[in-house]
């Protein structure tokens, strides 16, 4: 078992370093290009932030593997027992448009188990952190999920859509909740969606097609805040084709709605 407190310190340093890059380039002309589709954007800030994160991690853990959204898998030797999972700028489309809902997400896995999670929102100077078994925190204060008992209390729920036409499949699921009168939001940064459930700002979240760097850190933070994260089939993983994350109280009800048909 690695020293989780030391690893958390490194993750926080890396997240704040990347967040400073976000701030330095905010509101300035960006070099923007598309990746998988015309709406799947990447900027120079993504690359600069990931390089900075990798540098911070390598200073303390040169033998650890790093899986990043921009540079893929690097570092480590063979099947390295430690893997950092990094999204240097989650919510790139938001960031490129000046819509202030974006963040840095950094998780650490030890032999496949998520053990450290840090999500930093430089727009609000909000730092969400967690270590396995150590609880979840926002700017150093403990956080817990909401006590909303049912979806029709009503709960406040968020979701997201992939960048291709497969997102149409989510419209029917959104419609099911809207017919019940459940408010649904689409903020556009998965790591923050998970953290907002963790601190009780929302009660549940689901999304298709996330990558490990989208959910590694935020899912641990949510679990340590008392929430539940599964796939649509109930499998206990944040890496399923659909992630379902809730305060735990509404989990079964939301799963049933998402499984209909």
PDB file of N, CA and C in Angstrom, residues 178-243:
ATOM      1  N   UNK A 178     -38.210  13.716 -17.072  1.00  0.00           N
ATOM      2  CA  UNK A 178     -38.990  14.943 -17.216  1.00  0.00           C
ATOM      3  C   UNK A 178     -40.480  14.670 -17.075  1.00  0.00           C
ATOM      4  N   UNK A 179     -40.935  13.529 -17.543  1.00  0.00           N
ATOM      5  CA  UNK A 179     -42.362  13.188 -17.415  1.00  0.00           C
ATOM      6  C   UNK A 179     -42.760  13.029 -15.955  1.00  0.00           C
ATOM      7  N   UNK A 180     -41.792  12.667 -15.108  1.00  0.00           N
ATOM      8  CA  UNK A 180     -42.058  12.545 -13.671  1.00  0.00           C
ATOM      9  C   UNK A 180     -41.918  13.878 -12.953  1.00  0.00           C
ATOM     10  N   UNK A 181     -41.511  14.904 -13.691  1.00  0.00           N
ATOM     11  CA  UNK A 181     -41.299  16.212 -13.078  1.00  0.00           C
ATOM     12  C   UNK A 181     -39.958  16.357 -12.399  1.00  0.00           C
ATOM     13  N   UNK A 182     -38.993  15.482 -12.746  1.00  0.00           N
ATOM     14  CA  UNK A 182     -37.661  15.530 -12.136  1.00  0.00           C
ATOM     15  C   UNK A 182     -36.791  16.508 -12.932  1.00  0.00           C
ATOM     16  N   UNK A 183     -36.240  17.550 -12.316  1.00  0.00           N
ATOM     17  CA  UNK A 183     -35.363  18.479 -13.031  1.00  0.00           C
ATOM     18  C   UNK A 183     -34.078  17.789 -13.471  1.00  0.00           C
ATOM     19  N   UNK A 184     -33.685  18.009 -14.725  1.00  0.00           N
ATOM     20  CA  UNK A 184     -32.467  17.408 -15.283  1.00  0.00           C
ATOM     21  C   UNK A 184     -31.559  18.519 -15.796  1.00  0.00           C
ATOM     22  N   UNK A 185     -30.284  18.439 -15.468  1.00  0.00           N
ATOM     23  CA  UNK A 185     -29.293  19.406 -15.919  1.00  0.00           C
ATOM     24  C   UNK A 185     -28.240  18.714 -16.774  1.00  0.00           C
ATOM     25  N   UNK A 186     -27.567  19.512 -17.635  1.00  0.00           N
ATOM     26  CA  UNK A 186     -26.480  18.985 -18.459  1.00  0.00           C
ATOM     27  C   UNK A 186     -25.307  19.979 -18.391  1.00  0.00           C
ATOM     28  N   UNK A 187     -24.503  19.941 -17.324  1.00  0.00           N
ATOM     29  CA  UNK A 187     -23.444  20.938 -17.155  1.00  0.00           C
ATOM     30  C   UNK A 187     -22.266  20.784 -18.115  1.00  0.00           C
ATOM     31  N   UNK A 188     -21.828  19.544 -18.394  1.00  0.00           N
ATOM     32  CA  UNK A 188     -20.810  19.371 -19.415  1.00  0.00           C
ATOM     33  C   UNK A 188     -19.404  19.063 -18.944  1.00  0.00           C
ATOM     34  N   UNK A 189     -19.221  18.618 -17.697  1.00  0.00           N
ATOM     35  CA  UNK A 189     -17.912  18.158 -17.217  1.00  0.00           C
ATOM     36  C   UNK A 189     -18.163  17.017 -16.234  1.00  0.00           C
ATOM     37  N   UNK A 190     -17.894  15.797 -16.668  1.00  0.00           N
ATOM     38  CA  UNK A 190     -18.290  14.615 -15.904  1.00  0.00           C
ATOM     39  C   UNK A 190     -17.687  14.573 -14.505  1.00  0.00           C
ATOM     40  N   UNK A 191     -16.416  14.947 -14.382  1.00  0.00           N
ATOM     41  CA  UNK A 191     -15.780  14.884 -13.060  1.00  0.00           C
ATOM     42  C   UNK A 191     -16.486  15.791 -12.067  1.00  0.00           C
ATOM     43  N   UNK A 192     -16.894  16.981 -12.512  1.00  0.00           N
ATOM     44  CA  UNK A 192     -17.631  17.881 -11.627  1.00  0.00           C
ATOM     45  C   UNK A 192     -19.044  17.379 -11.377  1.00  0.00           C
ATOM     46  N   UNK A 193     -19.670  16.762 -12.372  1.00  0.00           N
ATOM     47  CA  UNK A 193     -20.990  16.164 -12.142  1.00  0.00           C
ATOM     48  C   UNK A 193     -20.925  15.189 -10.973  1.00  0.00           C
ATOM     49  N   UNK A 194     -19.890  14.351 -10.946  1.00  0.00           N
ATOM     50  CA  UNK A 194     -19.735  13.382  -9.866  1.00  0.00           C
ATOM     51  C   UNK A 194     -19.495  14.079  -8.523  1.00  0.00           C
ATOM     52  N   UNK A 195     -18.682  15.106  -8.536  1.00  0.00           N
ATOM     53  CA  UNK A 195     -18.396  15.826  -7.289  1.00  0.00           C
ATOM     54  C   UNK A 195     -19.610  16.581  -6.772  1.00  0.00           C
ATOM     55  N   UNK A 196     -20.459  17.051  -7.686  1.00  0.00           N
ATOM     56  CA  UNK A 196     -21.663  17.757  -7.247  1.00  0.00           C
ATOM     57  C   UNK A 196     -22.637  16.804  -6.566  1.00  0.00           C
ATOM     58  N   UNK A 197     -22.688  15.548  -6.997  1.00  0.00           N
ATOM     59  CA  UNK A 197     -23.473  14.560  -6.246  1.00  0.00           C
ATOM     60  C   UNK A 197     -22.811  14.319  -4.896  1.00  0.00           C
ATOM     61  N   UNK A 198     -21.495  14.264  -4.888  1.00  0.00           N
ATOM     62  CA  UNK A 198     -20.768  13.986  -3.642  1.00  0.00           C
ATOM     63  C   UNK A 198     -21.033  15.032  -2.571  1.00  0.00           C
ATOM     64  N   UNK A 199     -21.166  16.290  -2.964  1.00  0.00           N
ATOM     65  CA  UNK A 199     -21.348  17.345  -1.945  1.00  0.00           C
ATOM     66  C   UNK A 199     -22.807  17.758  -1.795  1.00  0.00           C
ATOM     67  N   UNK A 200     -23.728  17.029  -2.439  1.00  0.00           N
ATOM     68  CA  UNK A 200     -25.150  17.268  -2.228  1.00  0.00           C
ATOM     69  C   UNK A 200     -25.768  18.347  -3.083  1.00  0.00           C
ATOM     70  N   UNK A 201     -25.031  18.895  -4.037  1.00  0.00           N
ATOM     71  CA  UNK A 201     -25.622  19.917  -4.913  1.00  0.00           C
ATOM     72  C   UNK A 201     -26.599  19.301  -5.898  1.00  0.00           C
ATOM     73  N   UNK A 202     -26.322  18.070  -6.295  1.00  0.00           N
ATOM     74  CA  UNK A 202     -27.273  17.273  -7.064  1.00  0.00           C
ATOM     75  C   UNK A 202     -27.429  15.936  -6.350  1.00  0.00           C
ATOM     76  N   UNK A 203     -28.440  15.187  -6.772  1.00  0.00           N
ATOM     77  CA  UNK A 203     -28.741  13.925  -6.095  1.00  0.00           C
ATOM     78  C   UNK A 203     -28.355  12.699  -6.905  1.00  0.00           C
ATOM     79  N   UNK A 204     -28.174  12.881  -8.220  1.00  0.00           N
ATOM     80  CA  UNK A 204     -27.858  11.745  -9.071  1.00  0.00           C
ATOM     81  C   UNK A 204     -27.310  12.242 -10.405  1.00  0.00           C
ATOM     82  N   UNK A 205     -26.634  11.332 -11.096  1.00  0.00           N
ATOM     83  CA  UNK A 205     -26.016  11.645 -12.391  1.00  0.00           C
ATOM     84  C   UNK A 205     -25.854  10.352 -13.159  1.00  0.00           C
ATOM     85  N   UNK A 206     -26.082  10.414 -14.470  1.00  0.00           N
ATOM     86  CA  UNK A 206     -25.749   9.262 -15.314  1.00  0.00           C
ATOM     87  C   UNK A 206     -25.211   9.775 -16.647  1.00  0.00           C
ATOM     88  N   UNK A 207     -24.426   8.897 -17.309  1.00  0.00           N
ATOM     89  CA  UNK A 207     -23.915   9.268 -18.626  1.00  0.00           C
ATOM     90  C   UNK A 207     -23.383   8.032 -19.348  1.00  0.00           C
ATOM     91  N   UNK A 208     -23.563   8.024 -20.668  1.00  0.00           N
ATOM     92  CA  UNK A 208     -22.984   7.005 -21.538  1.00  0.00           C
ATOM     93  C   UNK A 208     -21.556   7.383 -21.924  1.00  0.00           C
ATOM     94  N   UNK A 209     -20.730   6.363 -22.200  1.00  0.00           N
ATOM     95  CA  UNK A 209     -19.527   6.544 -22.978  1.00  0.00           C
ATOM     96  C   UNK A 209     -18.394   7.320 -22.344  1.00  0.00           C
ATOM     97  N   UNK A 210     -18.314   7.352 -21.022  1.00  0.00           N
ATOM     98  CA  UNK A 210     -17.194   8.034 -20.388  1.00  0.00           C
ATOM     99  C   UNK A 210     -15.906   7.213 -20.539  1.00  0.00           C
ATOM    100  N   UNK A 211     -14.785   7.891 -20.432  1.00  0.00           N
ATOM    101  CA  UNK A 211     -13.483   7.247 -20.404  1.00  0.00           C
ATOM    102  C   UNK A 211     -12.984   7.209 -18.959  1.00  0.00           C
ATOM    103  N   UNK A 212     -11.990   6.361 -18.661  1.00  0.00           N
ATOM    104  CA  UNK A 212     -11.503   6.286 -17.273  1.00  0.00           C
ATOM    105  C   UNK A 212     -11.081   7.633 -16.703  1.00  0.00           C
ATOM    106  N   UNK A 213     -10.476   8.495 -17.534  1.00  0.00           N
ATOM    107  CA  UNK A 213     -10.023   9.788 -16.999  1.00  0.00           C
ATOM    108  C   UNK A 213     -11.191  10.705 -16.635  1.00  0.00           C
ATOM    109  N   UNK A 214     -12.376  10.434 -17.183  1.00  0.00           N
ATOM    110  CA  UNK A 214     -13.543  11.226 -16.820  1.00  0.00           C
ATOM    111  C   UNK A 214     -14.049  10.907 -15.421  1.00  0.00           C
ATOM    112  N   UNK A 215     -13.929   9.635 -15.029  1.00  0.00           N
ATOM    113  CA  UNK A 215     -14.642   9.180 -13.832  1.00  0.00           C
ATOM    114  C   UNK A 215     -13.762   8.634 -12.715  1.00  0.00           C
ATOM    115  N   UNK A 216     -12.476   8.430 -12.949  1.00  0.00           N
ATOM    116  CA  UNK A 216     -11.637   7.787 -11.926  1.00  0.00           C
ATOM    117  C   UNK A 216     -11.633   8.562 -10.616  1.00  0.00           C
ATOM    118  N   UNK A 217     -11.343   9.849 -10.678  1.00  0.00           N
ATOM    119  CA  UNK A 217     -11.232  10.643  -9.454  1.00  0.00           C
ATOM    120  C   UNK A 217     -12.595  10.956  -8.854  1.00  0.00           C
ATOM    121  N   UNK A 218     -13.510  11.449  -9.670  1.00  0.00           N
ATOM    122  CA  UNK A 218     -14.816  11.861  -9.167  1.00  0.00           C
ATOM    123  C   UNK A 218     -15.612  10.728  -8.553  1.00  0.00           C
ATOM    124  N   UNK A 219     -15.479   9.521  -9.116  1.00  0.00           N
ATOM    125  CA  UNK A 219     -16.232   8.390  -8.566  1.00  0.00           C
ATOM    126  C   UNK A 219     -15.740   8.020  -7.175  1.00  0.00           C
ATOM    127  N   UNK A 220     -14.426   8.089  -6.944  1.00  0.00           N
ATOM    128  CA  UNK A 220     -13.907   7.805  -5.606  1.00  0.00           C
ATOM    129  C   UNK A 220     -14.374   8.867  -4.617  1.00  0.00           C
ATOM    130  N   UNK A 221     -14.337  10.127  -5.036  1.00  0.00           N
ATOM    131  CA  UNK A 221     -14.800  11.212  -4.166  1.00  0.00           C
ATOM    132  C   UNK A 221     -16.260  10.993  -3.777  1.00  0.00           C
ATOM    133  N   UNK A 222     -17.071  10.594  -4.739  1.00  0.00           N
ATOM    134  CA  UNK A 222     -18.491  10.350  -4.467  1.00  0.00           C
ATOM    135  C   UNK A 222     -18.680   9.169  -3.524  1.00  0.00           C
ATOM    136  N   UNK A 223     -17.969   8.087  -3.758  1.00  0.00           N
ATOM    137  CA  UNK A 223     -18.098   6.929  -2.874  1.00  0.00           C
ATOM    138  C   UNK A 223     -17.669   7.275  -1.447  1.00  0.00           C
ATOM    139  N   UNK A 224     -16.580   8.022  -1.326  1.00  0.00           N
ATOM    140  CA  UNK A 224     -16.101   8.390   0.010  1.00  0.00           C
ATOM    141  C   UNK A 224     -17.033   9.386   0.699  1.00  0.00           C
ATOM    142  N   UNK A 225     -17.885  10.056  -0.090  1.00  0.00           N
ATOM    143  CA  UNK A 225     -18.888  10.964   0.482  1.00  0.00           C
ATOM    144  C   UNK A 225     -20.185  10.227   0.817  1.00  0.00           C
ATOM    145  N   UNK A 226     -20.195   8.912   0.645  1.00  0.00           N
ATOM    146  CA  UNK A 226     -21.365   8.117   1.008  1.00  0.00           C
ATOM    147  C   UNK A 226     -22.271   7.759  -0.142  1.00  0.00           C
ATOM    148  N   UNK A 227     -21.875   8.068  -1.360  1.00  0.00           N
ATOM    149  CA  UNK A 227     -22.713   7.796  -2.513  1.00  0.00           C
ATOM    150  C   UNK A 227     -22.456   6.434  -3.121  1.00  0.00           C
ATOM    151  N   UNK A 228     -23.181   6.158  -4.196  1.00  0.00           N
ATOM    152  CA  UNK A 228     -23.120   4.872  -4.882  1.00  0.00           C
ATOM    153  C   UNK A 228     -22.809   5.098  -6.351  1.00  0.00           C
ATOM    154  N   UNK A 229     -21.890   4.305  -6.897  1.00  0.00           N
ATOM    155  CA  UNK A 229     -21.516   4.381  -8.301  1.00  0.00           C
ATOM    156  C   UNK A 229     -21.549   2.980  -8.887  1.00  0.00           C
ATOM    157  N   UNK A 230     -22.349   2.793  -9.941  1.00  0.00           N
ATOM    158  CA  UNK A 230     -22.411   1.496 -10.620  1.00  0.00           C
ATOM    159  C   UNK A 230     -22.583   1.724 -12.113  1.00  0.00           C
ATOM    160  N   UNK A 231     -22.583   0.612 -12.849  1.00  0.00           N
ATOM    161  CA  UNK A 231     -23.058   0.630 -14.215  1.00  0.00           C
ATOM    162  C   UNK A 231     -24.564   0.496 -14.228  1.00  0.00           C
ATOM    163  N   UNK A 232     -25.158   0.586 -15.433  1.00  0.00           N
ATOM    164  CA  UNK A 232     -26.616   0.487 -15.516  1.00  0.00           C
ATOM    165  C   UNK A 232     -27.117  -0.882 -15.057  1.00  0.00           C
ATOM    166  N   UNK A 233     -26.272  -1.908 -15.214  1.00  0.00           N
ATOM    167  CA  UNK A 233     -26.652  -3.240 -14.762  1.00  0.00           C
ATOM    168  C   UNK A 233     -26.414  -3.470 -13.282  1.00  0.00           C
ATOM    169  N   UNK A 234     -25.944  -2.459 -12.576  1.00  0.00           N
ATOM    170  CA  UNK A 234     -25.697  -2.581 -11.154  1.00  0.00           C
ATOM    171  C   UNK A 234     -24.286  -3.008 -10.813  1.00  0.00           C
ATOM    172  N   UNK A 235     -23.439  -3.216 -11.846  1.00  0.00           N
ATOM    173  CA  UNK A 235     -22.068  -3.644 -11.592  1.00  0.00           C
ATOM    174  C   UNK A 235     -21.286  -2.533 -10.894  1.00  0.00           C
ATOM    175  N   UNK A 236     -20.482  -2.918  -9.906  1.00  0.00           N
ATOM    176  CA  UNK A 236     -19.807  -1.943  -9.055  1.00  0.00           C
ATOM    177  C   UNK A 236     -18.522  -1.449  -9.717  1.00  0.00           C
ATOM    178  N   UNK A 237     -18.666  -0.597 -10.710  1.00  0.00           N
ATOM    179  CA  UNK A 237     -17.514  -0.022 -11.397  1.00  0.00           C
ATOM    180  C   UNK A 237     -17.887   1.348 -11.959  1.00  0.00           C
ATOM    181  N   UNK A 238     -16.949   2.293 -11.959  1.00  0.00           N
ATOM    182  CA  UNK A 238     -17.201   3.580 -12.611  1.00  0.00           C
ATOM    183  C   UNK A 238     -16.839   3.563 -14.086  1.00  0.00           C
ATOM    184  N   UNK A 239     -16.383   2.396 -14.580  1.00  0.00           N
ATOM    185  CA  UNK A 239     -15.882   2.304 -15.946  1.00  0.00           C
ATOM    186  C   UNK A 239     -16.817   1.525 -16.866  1.00  0.00           C
ATOM    187  N   UNK A 240     -18.075   1.385 -16.473  1.00  0.00           N
ATOM    188  CA  UNK A 240     -19.064   0.699 -17.303  1.00  0.00           C
ATOM    189  C   UNK A 240     -19.451   1.578 -18.494  1.00  0.00           C
ATOM    190  N   UNK A 241     -20.072   0.985 -19.536  1.00  0.00           N
ATOM    191  CA  UNK A 241     -20.522   1.790 -20.677  1.00  0.00           C
ATOM    192  C   UNK A 241     -21.461   2.925 -20.290  1.00  0.00           C
ATOM    193  N   UNK A 242     -22.272   2.728 -19.245  1.00  0.00           N
ATOM    194  CA  UNK A 242     -23.054   3.814 -18.655  1.00  0.00           C
ATOM    195  C   UNK A 242     -22.721   3.877 -17.172  1.00  0.00           C
ATOM    196  N   UNK A 243     -22.378   5.055 -16.686  1.00  0.00           N
ATOM    197  CA  UNK A 243     -22.144   5.250 -15.260  1.00  0.00           C
ATOM    198  C   UNK A 243     -23.412   5.820 -14.634  1.00  0.00           C
TER     199      UNK A 243
END
